[in-house]
Amino acid sequence: MTALTRPFRGLILAVQFLTRIPTPQVRDFHEDDIGRSAFWFPAVGLIVGLAVAVPVELLSDRPQLAALAGLVIWVWVTGALHIDGLGDVADALGASHRDPARYAAALKDPHMGAFGVVTVVIQLIVKFVLLSEAASQDLTWVLVLVPAWARWISLALPRLTTSLQAGLGERFGGQITWPTITVWVVGLSVASVLTEPVLLVAIPVAGLIALYWHRRLGGVSGDGLGASTEVSESVLLIALVATTLG
């Protein structure tokens, strides 16, 4: 890493962890750097949102084609990281019967079962339909904020509930502070008020997801953070599209 890129070390690591986007190589990597990079997760969300919005805007006169292009870019640029977490969590929840120990054991199974496959397929269909609606309703550039808010939610969850097991979720949670969460919620709230205020629903959504994990399993795992990101994106897309219906 050069002297020019060193000030952006945390952002570069966050981009490396959450996306497939090429970045300068971090040579003097330390394990704690992963946790510290969590501050930049919403910024990476903005990058992902921009990558999705560009093809959707360019093909907006063909909404279904725009949606397909946007969805393919969304999956590719994130490396299906959160979709994989959603599938794993769906399988684990189906097998756990509200038992955290069985949930943790099911997460270790590298194979995806019926619950996971069905959930992933439904999620992709939901995103495709909602991206098509967004393209036809001239909501393209507001899409940039959706992945950013979703990653803010994953940033806030480790502070709103507890980490269910040792791993990345716990490592991130230990590095995330309330000032960090507040800085991003203020910035994203201002951007949403100026563009589409309905996206402020992300704030109560974060609380509801945290409450769900707390009541269902007593906390959230790393895969749970990924699944929560995917669910949050769909909820925000639904809210965004619903404002222009009728």
Coordinates of N, CA and C in Angstrom, one line a residue:
M1 N 0.8 -1.2 0.0 CA 0.0 0.0 0.0 C 0.9 1.2 0.0
T2 N 0.6 2.2 -0.9 CA 1.4 3.4 -1.0 C 1.0 4.4 0.0
A3 N 1.9 5.4 0.1 CA 1.6 6.5 1.1 C 0.3 7.2 0.7
L4 N 0.0 7.3 -0.6 CA -1.2 7.9 -1.1 C -2.5 7.2 -0.7
T5 N -2.4 5.9 -0.7 CA -3.6 5.1 -0.3 C -3.7 4.8 1.1
R6 N -2.7 5.0 1.9 CA -2.7 4.6 3.3 C -3.8 5.2 4.1
P7 N -4.2 6.5 3.9 CA -5.3 7.1 4.7 C -6.6 6.4 4.4
F8 N -6.7 5.7 3.3 CA -8.0 5.0 3.0 C -7.9 3.5 3.2
R9 N -7.0 3.1 4.1 CA -6.8 1.7 4.4 C -8.1 1.0 4.8
G10 N -8.8 1.6 5.7 CA -10.0 1.0 6.2 C -11.1 0.9 5.1
L11 N -11.2 1.9 4.2 CA -12.1 1.8 3.1 C -11.7 0.7 2.1
I12 N -10.4 0.6 1.9 CA -9.9 -0.4 0.9 C -10.2 -1.8 1.5
L13 N -10.0 -2.0 2.7 CA -10.2 -3.3 3.3 C -11.7 -3.6 3.3
A14 N -12.6 -2.6 3.6 CA -14.0 -2.8 3.5 C -14.5 -3.2 2.1
V15 N -13.9 -2.5 1.1 CA -14.2 -2.9 -0.3 C -13.8 -4.3 -0.6
Q16 N -12.6 -4.7 -0.1 CA -12.1 -6.0 -0.4 C -13.0 -7.1 0.3
F17 N -13.5 -6.8 1.5 CA -14.2 -7.8 2.2 C -15.7 -7.9 1.6
L18 N -16.3 -6.8 1.2 CA -17.7 -6.8 0.8 C -17.9 -6.9 -0.7
T19 N -16.9 -6.7 -1.5 CA -17.1 -6.7 -2.9 C -16.0 -7.4 -3.7
R20 N -16.2 -7.5 -5.0 CA -15.2 -8.0 -5.9 C -14.4 -6.9 -6.6
I21 N -14.6 -5.7 -6.2 CA -14.0 -4.6 -6.9 C -12.5 -4.6 -6.6
P22 N -11.7 -4.5 -7.7 CA -10.2 -4.5 -7.5 C -9.8 -3.3 -6.7
T23 N -8.8 -3.5 -5.8 CA -8.3 -2.4 -4.9 C -6.8 -2.6 -4.8
P24 N -6.1 -1.5 -4.4 CA -4.7 -1.7 -4.0 C -4.5 -2.7 -3.0
Q25 N -3.4 -3.4 -3.0 CA -3.1 -4.5 -2.1 C -2.7 -4.0 -0.7
V26 N -3.2 -4.5 0.3 CA -2.8 -4.1 1.7 C -1.8 -5.2 2.1
R27 N -0.5 -4.8 2.2 CA 0.5 -5.7 2.5 C 0.7 -6.0 4.0
D28 N 0.6 -5.0 4.8 CA 0.9 -5.1 6.3 C -0.5 -5.4 7.0
F29 N -1.2 -6.4 6.6 CA -2.5 -6.7 7.1 C -2.4 -7.3 8.5
H30 N -3.3 -6.8 9.4 CA -3.4 -7.3 10.7 C -4.9 -7.7 10.9
E31 N -5.1 -8.8 11.8 CA -6.4 -9.3 11.9 C -7.4 -8.3 12.5
D32 N -7.0 -7.4 13.3 CA -7.8 -6.3 13.8 C -8.3 -5.4 12.8
D33 N -7.6 -5.3 11.6 CA -8.0 -4.4 10.6 C -9.4 -4.7 10.1
I34 N -9.8 -5.9 10.1 CA -11.1 -6.3 9.6 C -12.2 -5.6 10.4
G35 N -12.1 -5.7 11.7 CA -13.0 -5.0 12.6 C -13.1 -3.5 12.4
R36 N -11.9 -2.9 12.3 CA -11.8 -1.5 12.1 C -12.4 -1.0 10.8
S37 N -12.4 -1.8 9.8 CA -12.9 -1.5 8.5 C -14.4 -1.3 8.5
A38 N -15.1 -1.9 9.5 CA -16.5 -1.9 9.5 C -17.1 -0.4 9.5
F39 N -16.3 0.6 9.9 CA -16.8 1.9 9.8 C -17.2 2.3 8.4
W40 N -16.5 1.7 7.4 CA -16.7 2.1 6.0 C -17.8 1.3 5.3
F41 N -18.5 0.4 6.0 CA -19.5 -0.5 5.3 C -20.6 0.3 4.6
P42 N -21.1 1.3 5.2 CA -22.2 2.1 4.5 C -21.6 2.8 3.3
A43 N -20.3 3.2 3.3 CA -19.7 3.8 2.1 C -19.5 2.8 1.0
V44 N -19.2 1.6 1.4 CA -19.2 0.5 0.4 C -20.6 0.3 -0.2
G45 N -21.6 0.4 0.7 CA -23.0 0.3 0.2 C -23.3 1.3 -0.9
L46 N -22.8 2.6 -0.7 CA -23.0 3.6 -1.7 C -22.3 3.2 -3.0
I47 N -21.1 2.6 -2.9 CA -20.5 2.2 -4.2 C -21.3 1.1 -4.9
V48 N -21.8 0.1 -4.1 CA -22.6 -1.0 -4.6 C -23.9 -0.4 -5.3
G49 N -24.5 0.6 -4.6 CA -25.7 1.2 -5.1 C -25.5 1.9 -6.4
L50 N -24.3 2.6 -6.5 CA -24.0 3.3 -7.7 C -23.8 2.3 -8.8
A51 N -23.1 1.2 -8.5 CA -22.8 0.2 -9.6 C -24.2 -0.4 -10.1
V52 N -25.2 -0.5 -9.2 CA -26.5 -1.0 -9.6 C -27.2 0.0 -10.4
A53 N -27.2 1.3 -9.9 CA -28.0 2.3 -10.5 C -27.6 2.7 -11.9
V54 N -26.3 2.6 -12.2 CA -25.9 3.0 -13.6 C -26.5 2.2 -14.7
P55 N -26.4 0.9 -14.7 CA -27.0 0.1 -15.7 C -28.6 0.2 -15.7
V56 N -29.2 0.3 -14.5 CA -30.6 0.5 -14.5 C -31.0 1.8 -15.2
E57 N -30.3 2.9 -14.9 CA -30.6 4.2 -15.6 C -30.3 4.1 -17.1
L58 N -29.3 3.5 -17.5 CA -29.0 3.4 -18.9 C -30.0 2.6 -19.7
L59 N -30.7 1.7 -19.0 CA -31.6 0.8 -19.7 C -33.1 1.1 -19.2
S60 N -33.3 2.2 -18.6 CA -34.6 2.5 -18.0 C -35.8 2.5 -18.9
D61 N -35.5 2.7 -20.2 CA -36.6 2.6 -21.2 C -37.1 1.1 -21.4
R62 N -36.3 0.2 -20.9 CA -36.6 -1.2 -21.0 C -36.5 -1.8 -19.6
P63 N -37.6 -1.5 -18.8 CA -37.5 -1.8 -17.3 C -37.1 -3.2 -16.9
Q64 N -37.6 -4.3 -17.7 CA -37.2 -5.6 -17.3 C -35.7 -5.9 -17.6
L65 N -35.3 -5.4 -18.7 CA -33.8 -5.5 -19.1 C -33.0 -4.8 -18.1
A66 N -33.5 -3.6 -17.7 CA -32.7 -2.8 -16.7 C -32.7 -3.5 -15.4
A67 N -33.8 -4.2 -15.0 CA -33.8 -4.9 -13.7 C -32.8 -6.1 -13.8
L68 N -32.8 -6.8 -14.9 CA -31.9 -7.9 -15.1 C -30.4 -7.5 -15.0
A69 N -30.1 -6.4 -15.7 CA -28.7 -5.9 -15.6 C -28.4 -5.5 -14.2
G70 N -29.3 -4.7 -13.6 CA -29.0 -4.3 -12.2 C -28.8 -5.4 -11.2
L71 N -29.6 -6.5 -11.4 CA -29.6 -7.6 -10.5 C -28.3 -8.4 -10.7
V72 N -27.9 -8.6 -11.9 CA -26.6 -9.3 -12.2 C -25.4 -8.5 -11.6
I73 N -25.4 -7.2 -11.8 CA -24.3 -6.4 -11.3 C -24.4 -6.5 -9.8
W74 N -25.5 -6.4 -9.2 CA -25.7 -6.4 -7.7 C -25.1 -7.7 -7.2
V75 N -25.4 -8.9 -7.8 CA -24.9 -10.1 -7.3 C -23.4 -10.2 -7.6
W76 N -23.0 -9.8 -8.8 CA -21.5 -9.9 -9.1 C -20.7 -9.0 -8.2
V77 N -21.0 -7.8 -8.1 CA -20.1 -6.9 -7.4 C -20.0 -7.2 -5.9
T78 N -21.0 -7.9 -5.3 CA -21.0 -8.3 -3.9 C -20.5 -9.7 -3.8
G79 N -20.2 -10.4 -4.9 CA -19.8 -11.8 -4.8 C -20.8 -12.7 -4.2
A80 N -22.1 -12.3 -4.2 CA -23.2 -13.1 -3.6 C -22.9 -13.3 -2.1
L81 N -22.2 -12.5 -1.5 CA -21.8 -12.7 -0.1 C -23.0 -12.7 0.9
H82 N -23.8 -11.8 0.7 CA -25.0 -11.7 1.7 C -26.1 -12.7 1.2
I83 N -26.2 -13.0 0.0 CA -27.1 -14.0 -0.5 C -26.8 -15.4 0.0
D84 N -25.5 -15.6 0.1 CA -25.0 -16.9 0.6 C -25.4 -17.0 2.1
G85 N -25.2 -15.9 2.8 CA -25.6 -15.8 4.2 C -27.1 -16.0 4.4
L86 N -27.9 -15.4 3.5 CA -29.3 -15.6 3.6 C -29.7 -17.1 3.4
G87 N -29.1 -17.7 2.5 CA -29.4 -19.2 2.2 C -29.0 -20.0 3.4
D88 N -27.8 -19.7 4.0 CA -27.4 -20.5 5.1 C -28.3 -20.3 6.3
V89 N -28.7 -19.1 6.5 CA -29.6 -18.8 7.7 C -30.9 -19.4 7.5
A90 N -31.4 -19.4 6.3 CA -32.8 -20.0 6.0 C -32.7 -21.5 6.4
D91 N -31.6 -22.2 6.0 CA -31.5 -23.6 6.3 C -31.4 -23.8 7.8
A92 N -30.5 -23.0 8.4 CA -30.3 -23.1 9.9 C -31.6 -22.9 10.7
L93 N -32.3 -21.8 10.3 CA -33.6 -21.6 11.0 C -34.6 -22.7 10.8
G94 N -34.6 -23.3 9.6 CA -35.5 -24.4 9.4 C -35.2 -25.6 10.2
A95 N -33.9 -25.8 10.5 CA -33.5 -27.0 11.2 C -33.3 -26.8 12.7
S96 N -33.3 -25.5 13.2 CA -33.0 -25.3 14.6 C -34.1 -25.4 15.5
H97 N -35.4 -25.1 15.1 CA -36.5 -25.2 16.0 C -36.3 -24.3 17.2
R98 N -35.7 -23.1 17.0 CA -35.5 -22.1 18.0 C -34.4 -22.5 19.0
D99 N -33.6 -23.4 18.7 CA -32.5 -23.9 19.6 C -31.2 -23.3 19.0
P100 N -30.6 -22.3 19.7 CA -29.4 -21.6 19.3 C -28.3 -22.6 19.0
A101 N -28.2 -23.7 19.8 CA -27.1 -24.7 19.6 C -27.3 -25.4 18.2
R102 N -28.5 -25.8 17.9 CA -28.8 -26.5 16.7 C -28.7 -25.5 15.5
Y103 N -29.0 -24.3 15.7 CA -28.8 -23.2 14.7 C -27.4 -23.1 14.3
A104 N -26.5 -23.0 15.4 CA -25.1 -22.9 15.1 C -24.5 -24.1 14.4
A105 N -25.0 -25.3 14.8 CA -24.5 -26.5 14.2 C -24.9 -26.6 12.7
A106 N -26.2 -26.2 12.4 CA -26.7 -26.2 11.0 C -25.9 -25.2 10.1
L107 N -25.4 -24.1 10.7 CA -24.7 -23.1 9.9 C -23.4 -23.7 9.4
K108 N -22.8 -24.7 10.2 CA -21.5 -25.2 9.8 C -21.6 -26.2 8.6
D109 N -22.8 -26.6 8.3 CA -23.0 -27.5 7.1 C -22.8 -26.7 5.8
P110 N -21.8 -27.1 5.0 CA -21.5 -26.4 3.8 C -22.5 -26.5 2.7
H111 N -23.4 -27.5 2.8 CA -24.4 -27.8 1.8 C -25.6 -26.9 2.0
M112 N -26.3 -26.5 0.9 CA -27.5 -25.7 1.0 C -28.7 -26.6 0.7
G113 N -29.6 -26.6 1.7 CA -30.8 -27.4 1.6 C -32.0 -26.7 0.9
A114 N -33.2 -27.3 1.0 CA -34.3 -26.8 0.3 C -34.7 -25.4 0.8
F115 N -34.7 -25.2 2.1 CA -35.0 -23.9 2.7 C -34.2 -22.8 2.1
G116 N -32.9 -23.1 2.0 CA -31.9 -22.1 1.5 C -32.1 -21.8 0.1
V117 N -32.3 -22.8 -0.7 CA -32.5 -22.7 -2.2 C -33.8 -21.8 -2.5
V118 N -34.9 -22.2 -1.8 CA -36.1 -21.5 -2.1 C -36.0 -20.1 -1.6
T119 N -35.4 -19.8 -0.5 CA -35.3 -18.5 0.0 C -34.4 -17.6 -0.9
V120 N -33.3 -18.1 -1.4 CA -32.5 -17.4 -2.3 C -33.2 -17.1 -3.6
V121 N -33.9 -18.1 -4.2 CA -34.6 -17.8 -5.4 C -35.7 -16.8 -5.2
I122 N -36.4 -16.8 -4.1 CA -37.5 -15.8 -3.9 C -36.8 -14.4 -3.7
Q123 N -35.7 -14.4 -3.0 CA -35.0 -13.1 -2.9 C -34.6 -12.5 -4.2
L124 N -34.1 -13.3 -5.1 CA -33.6 -12.8 -6.4 C -34.8 -12.3 -7.2
I125 N -35.9 -13.1 -7.2 CA -37.2 -12.7 -7.9 C -37.7 -11.4 -7.3
V126 N -37.7 -11.2 -6.0 CA -38.2 -10.0 -5.4 C -37.4 -8.8 -5.8
K127 N -36.1 -8.9 -5.8 CA -35.2 -7.8 -6.3 C -35.4 -7.5 -7.7
F128 N -35.5 -8.5 -8.6 CA -35.8 -8.3 -10.0 C -37.0 -7.5 -10.2
V129 N -38.1 -7.9 -9.6 CA -39.4 -7.2 -9.8 C -39.3 -5.8 -9.3
L130 N -38.7 -5.6 -8.1 CA -38.6 -4.2 -7.5 C -37.7 -3.3 -8.3
L131 N -36.6 -3.9 -8.8 CA -35.7 -3.1 -9.7 C -36.4 -2.7 -11.0
S132 N -37.3 -3.5 -11.5 CA -38.0 -3.2 -12.7 C -39.0 -2.1 -12.4
E133 N -39.7 -2.1 -11.3 CA -40.6 -1.1 -10.9 C -39.8 0.2 -10.7
A134 N -38.7 0.2 -10.0 CA -37.9 1.4 -9.8 C -37.5 2.0 -11.1
A135 N -37.1 1.2 -12.1 CA -36.7 1.7 -13.4 C -37.8 2.4 -14.1
S136 N -39.0 1.8 -14.0 CA -40.2 2.4 -14.7 C -40.7 3.6 -14.0
Q137 N -40.4 3.8 -12.7 CA -40.9 4.9 -11.9 C -39.9 6.0 -11.7
D138 N -38.8 6.0 -12.5 CA -37.8 7.0 -12.4 C -37.2 7.2 -11.0
L139 N -36.9 6.0 -10.4 CA -36.4 6.0 -9.0 C -34.9 5.6 -9.0
T140 N -34.3 5.6 -10.2 CA -33.0 4.9 -10.3 C -32.0 5.4 -9.4
W141 N -31.8 6.7 -9.3 CA -30.6 7.2 -8.5 C -30.9 7.1 -7.0
V142 N -32.1 7.0 -6.6 CA -32.4 6.8 -5.2 C -31.9 5.4 -4.8
L143 N -31.8 4.5 -5.7 CA -31.4 3.2 -5.4 C -30.0 3.1 -4.8
V144 N -29.2 4.2 -5.0 CA -27.8 4.3 -4.5 C -27.9 4.2 -3.0
L145 N -28.9 4.7 -2.4 CA -29.0 4.7 -0.9 C -29.4 3.4 -0.3
V146 N -30.1 2.6 -1.1 CA -30.6 1.3 -0.5 C -29.5 0.4 0.1
P147 N -28.5 0.1 -0.7 CA -27.4 -0.8 -0.1 C -26.7 -0.1 1.0
A148 N -26.6 1.2 1.0 CA -25.9 2.0 2.0 C -26.7 1.8 3.3
W149 N -28.0 2.0 3.3 CA -28.8 1.9 4.5 C -28.7 0.4 5.0
A150 N -28.8 -0.5 4.1 CA -28.8 -1.9 4.5 C -27.5 -2.3 5.2
R151 N -26.4 -1.7 4.8 CA -25.1 -1.9 5.4 C -25.0 -1.2 6.7
W152 N -25.7 0.0 6.8 CA -25.7 0.7 8.1 C -26.5 -0.2 9.1
I153 N -27.5 -0.9 8.7 CA -28.3 -1.8 9.6 C -27.4 -2.9 10.1
S154 N -26.6 -3.5 9.2 CA -25.7 -4.6 9.6 C -24.6 -4.0 10.5
L155 N -24.3 -2.7 10.4 CA -23.3 -2.1 11.3 C -23.9 -1.9 12.7
A156 N -25.2 -1.6 12.7 CA -25.9 -1.3 14.0 C -26.3 -2.5 14.7
L157 N -26.6 -3.6 14.0 CA -27.1 -4.8 14.7 C -26.2 -5.4 15.8
P158 N -24.9 -5.4 15.7 CA -24.1 -5.9 16.8 C -24.1 -5.1 18.0
R159 N -24.5 -3.8 17.9 CA -24.7 -3.0 19.1 C -26.1 -3.0 19.6
L160 N -27.1 -3.4 18.8 CA -28.4 -3.4 19.2 C -28.8 -4.8 19.8
T161 N -28.0 -5.8 19.5 CA -28.2 -7.1 20.1 C -26.8 -7.7 20.4
T162 N -26.7 -9.0 20.7 CA -25.4 -9.6 21.0 C -25.0 -10.5 19.9
S163 N -23.7 -10.8 19.9 CA -23.2 -11.7 18.9 C -23.5 -13.2 19.4
L164 N -24.0 -14.0 18.5 CA -24.5 -15.3 18.9 C -23.3 -16.3 19.1
Q165 N -22.2 -16.1 18.3 CA -21.1 -17.0 18.3 C -19.8 -16.2 17.9
A166 N -18.7 -16.8 18.3 CA -17.4 -16.2 17.9 C -17.3 -16.2 16.4
G167 N -16.7 -15.1 15.9 CA -16.5 -15.1 14.4 C -16.5 -13.6 14.0
L168 N -16.7 -13.4 12.7 CA -16.6 -12.1 12.1 C -17.7 -11.1 12.7
G169 N -18.9 -11.6 13.0 CA -19.9 -10.8 13.6 C -19.4 -10.2 14.9
E170 N -18.8 -11.1 15.8 CA -18.3 -10.6 17.1 C -17.2 -9.7 16.9
R171 N -16.3 -10.0 15.9 CA -15.1 -9.1 15.7 C -15.5 -7.7 15.2
F172 N -16.5 -7.6 14.3 CA -17.0 -6.3 13.9 C -17.7 -5.6 15.0
G173 N -18.5 -6.3 15.8 CA -19.2 -5.7 16.9 C -18.3 -5.0 17.9
G174 N -17.2 -5.7 18.2 CA -16.3 -5.1 19.1 C -15.6 -3.8 18.7
Q175 N -15.6 -3.5 17.4 CA -15.0 -2.3 16.9 C -16.0 -1.2 16.5
I176 N -17.2 -1.5 16.6 CA -18.3 -0.6 16.2 C -18.7 0.2 17.4
T177 N -18.8 1.5 17.3 CA -19.2 2.4 18.4 C -20.4 3.1 18.1
W178 N -21.1 3.6 19.1 CA -22.3 4.4 18.9 C -22.0 5.7 18.1
P179 N -20.9 6.4 18.3 CA -20.6 7.6 17.5 C -20.5 7.2 16.0
T180 N -19.9 6.0 15.7 CA -19.8 5.6 14.3 C -21.2 5.4 13.7
I181 N -22.1 4.7 14.4 CA -23.4 4.5 14.0 C -24.2 5.8 13.8
T182 N -24.0 6.7 14.7 CA -24.6 8.0 14.7 C -24.2 8.8 13.5
V183 N -22.9 8.8 13.2 CA -22.4 9.6 12.1 C -23.0 9.2 10.8
W184 N -23.1 7.9 10.6 CA -23.7 7.4 9.4 C -25.2 7.5 9.3
V185 N -25.9 7.4 10.4 CA -27.4 7.5 10.4 C -27.7 9.0 10.1
V186 N -26.9 9.9 10.6 CA -27.2 11.3 10.3 C -27.0 11.6 8.8
G187 N -25.8 11.2 8.3 CA -25.5 11.4 6.9 C -26.5 10.8 6.0
L188 N -26.9 9.5 6.2 CA -27.8 8.9 5.3 C -29.2 9.4 5.5
S189 N -29.6 9.9 6.7 CA -30.9 10.5 6.9 C -31.0 11.8 6.1
V190 N -29.9 12.6 6.1 CA -30.0 13.9 5.4 C -30.1 13.6 3.9
A191 N -29.3 12.6 3.4 CA -29.4 12.3 2.0 C -30.8 11.8 1.6
S192 N -31.5 11.0 2.5 CA -32.8 10.5 2.3 C -33.8 11.6 2.3
V193 N -33.8 12.5 3.2 CA -34.7 13.6 3.3 C -34.7 14.4 2.0
L194 N -33.5 14.6 1.5 CA -33.3 15.4 0.3 C -33.7 14.7 -1.0
T195 N -33.9 13.3 -0.9 CA -34.2 12.6 -2.1 C -35.5 11.8 -2.0
E196 N -35.6 10.9 -1.0 CA -36.8 10.1 -0.8 C -36.9 9.7 0.7
P197 N -37.6 10.5 1.4 CA -37.7 10.4 2.9 C -38.2 9.0 3.3
V198 N -38.9 8.2 2.5 CA -39.4 6.9 2.9 C -38.3 6.0 3.3
L199 N -37.1 6.3 2.8 CA -35.9 5.4 3.2 C -35.5 5.5 4.7
L200 N -36.1 6.5 5.3 CA -35.8 6.6 6.8 C -36.5 5.5 7.6
V201 N -37.3 4.7 6.9 CA -37.8 3.5 7.5 C -36.7 2.5 7.9
A202 N -35.5 2.7 7.3 CA -34.4 1.8 7.7 C -34.1 1.9 9.2
I203 N -34.4 3.0 9.8 CA -34.0 3.2 11.2 C -34.9 2.2 12.1
P204 N -36.2 2.3 12.0 CA -37.0 1.3 12.8 C -36.8 -0.1 12.3
V205 N -36.5 -0.3 11.0 CA -36.3 -1.7 10.5 C -35.1 -2.3 11.2
A206 N -34.0 -1.5 11.5 CA -32.9 -2.0 12.2 C -33.3 -2.5 13.6
G207 N -34.1 -1.7 14.3 CA -34.6 -2.1 15.6 C -35.4 -3.4 15.6
L208 N -36.3 -3.5 14.5 CA -37.2 -4.7 14.4 C -36.3 -5.9 14.1
I209 N -35.3 -5.8 13.3 CA -34.5 -7.0 13.0 C -33.7 -7.4 14.2
A210 N -33.2 -6.4 14.9 CA -32.4 -6.7 16.2 C -33.4 -7.4 17.2
L211 N -34.6 -6.9 17.3 CA -35.6 -7.6 18.2 C -35.9 -9.0 17.8
Y212 N -36.0 -9.2 16.4 CA -36.3 -10.5 15.9 C -35.2 -11.5 16.3
W213 N -33.9 -11.1 16.1 CA -32.8 -12.0 16.4 C -32.7 -12.2 17.9
H214 N -33.0 -11.2 18.7 CA -32.9 -11.4 20.1 C -33.9 -12.4 20.6
R215 N -35.1 -12.2 20.1 CA -36.2 -13.1 20.6 C -36.1 -14.5 20.0
R216 N -35.6 -14.6 18.8 CA -35.6 -15.9 18.1 C -34.4 -16.8 18.6
L217 N -33.2 -16.1 18.7 CA -32.0 -16.9 19.0 C -31.2 -16.3 20.1
G218 N -31.5 -15.2 20.6 CA -30.7 -14.5 21.6 C -29.6 -13.7 21.1
G219 N -29.5 -13.5 19.8 CA -28.4 -12.7 19.3 C -28.3 -13.0 17.8
V220 N -27.2 -12.4 17.2 CA -27.1 -12.5 15.7 C -25.7 -13.0 15.4
S221 N -25.6 -13.9 14.4 CA -24.3 -14.4 13.9 C -23.8 -13.6 12.7
G222 N -22.6 -14.0 12.2 CA -22.1 -13.3 11.0 C -23.0 -13.6 9.8
D223 N -23.4 -14.8 9.7 CA -24.4 -15.1 8.6 C -25.7 -14.4 8.8
G224 N -26.1 -14.2 10.0 CA -27.3 -13.4 10.3 C -27.2 -12.0 9.9
L225 N -26.0 -11.4 10.0 CA -25.8 -10.1 9.5 C -25.9 -10.0 8.0
G226 N -25.4 -11.0 7.3 CA -25.5 -11.0 5.8 C -27.0 -11.2 5.4
A227 N -27.7 -12.1 6.1 CA -29.1 -12.3 5.8 C -29.9 -11.0 6.1
S228 N -29.6 -10.4 7.1 CA -30.3 -9.1 7.5 C -30.0 -8.0 6.5
T229 N -28.8 -8.0 5.9 CA -28.5 -7.1 4.8 C -29.4 -7.3 3.6
E230 N -29.6 -8.6 3.2 CA -30.4 -8.9 2.1 C -31.9 -8.5 2.4
V231 N -32.4 -8.9 3.5 CA -33.8 -8.6 3.9 C -34.0 -7.1 3.9
S232 N -33.1 -6.4 4.5 CA -33.2 -4.9 4.6 C -33.3 -4.3 3.2
E233 N -32.4 -4.8 2.3 CA -32.5 -4.2 0.9 C -33.8 -4.4 0.3
S234 N -34.4 -5.6 0.5 CA -35.7 -5.9 -0.1 C -36.8 -5.0 0.5
V235 N -36.8 -4.9 1.9 CA -37.8 -4.0 2.6 C -37.7 -2.6 2.1
L236 N -36.5 -2.1 1.9 CA -36.3 -0.7 1.5 C -36.7 -0.5 0.1
L237 N -36.5 -1.5 -0.8 CA -36.9 -1.4 -2.2 C -38.5 -1.4 -2.2
I238 N -39.1 -2.2 -1.4 CA -40.5 -2.3 -1.3 C -41.1 -0.9 -0.9
A239 N -40.5 -0.4 0.2 CA -40.9 1.0 0.7 C -40.8 2.0 -0.4
L240 N -39.7 2.0 -1.1 CA -39.4 2.9 -2.2 C -40.4 2.9 -3.3
V241 N -40.6 1.7 -3.8 CA -41.6 1.5 -4.9 C -43.0 1.8 -4.4
A242 N -43.4 1.4 -3.2 CA -44.7 1.6 -2.7 C -45.1 3.1 -2.6
T243 N -44.2 4.0 -2.5 CA -44.5 5.4 -2.4 C -45.1 6.0 -3.7
T244 N -44.8 5.3 -4.8 CA -45.3 5.9 -6.1 C -46.5 5.1 -6.6
L245 N -46.9 4.1 -5.9 CA -48.1 3.4 -6.3 C -49.4 4.1 -6.1
G246 N -50.3 3.9 -6.9 CA -51.7 4.5 -6.7 C -51.7 6.0 -7.1

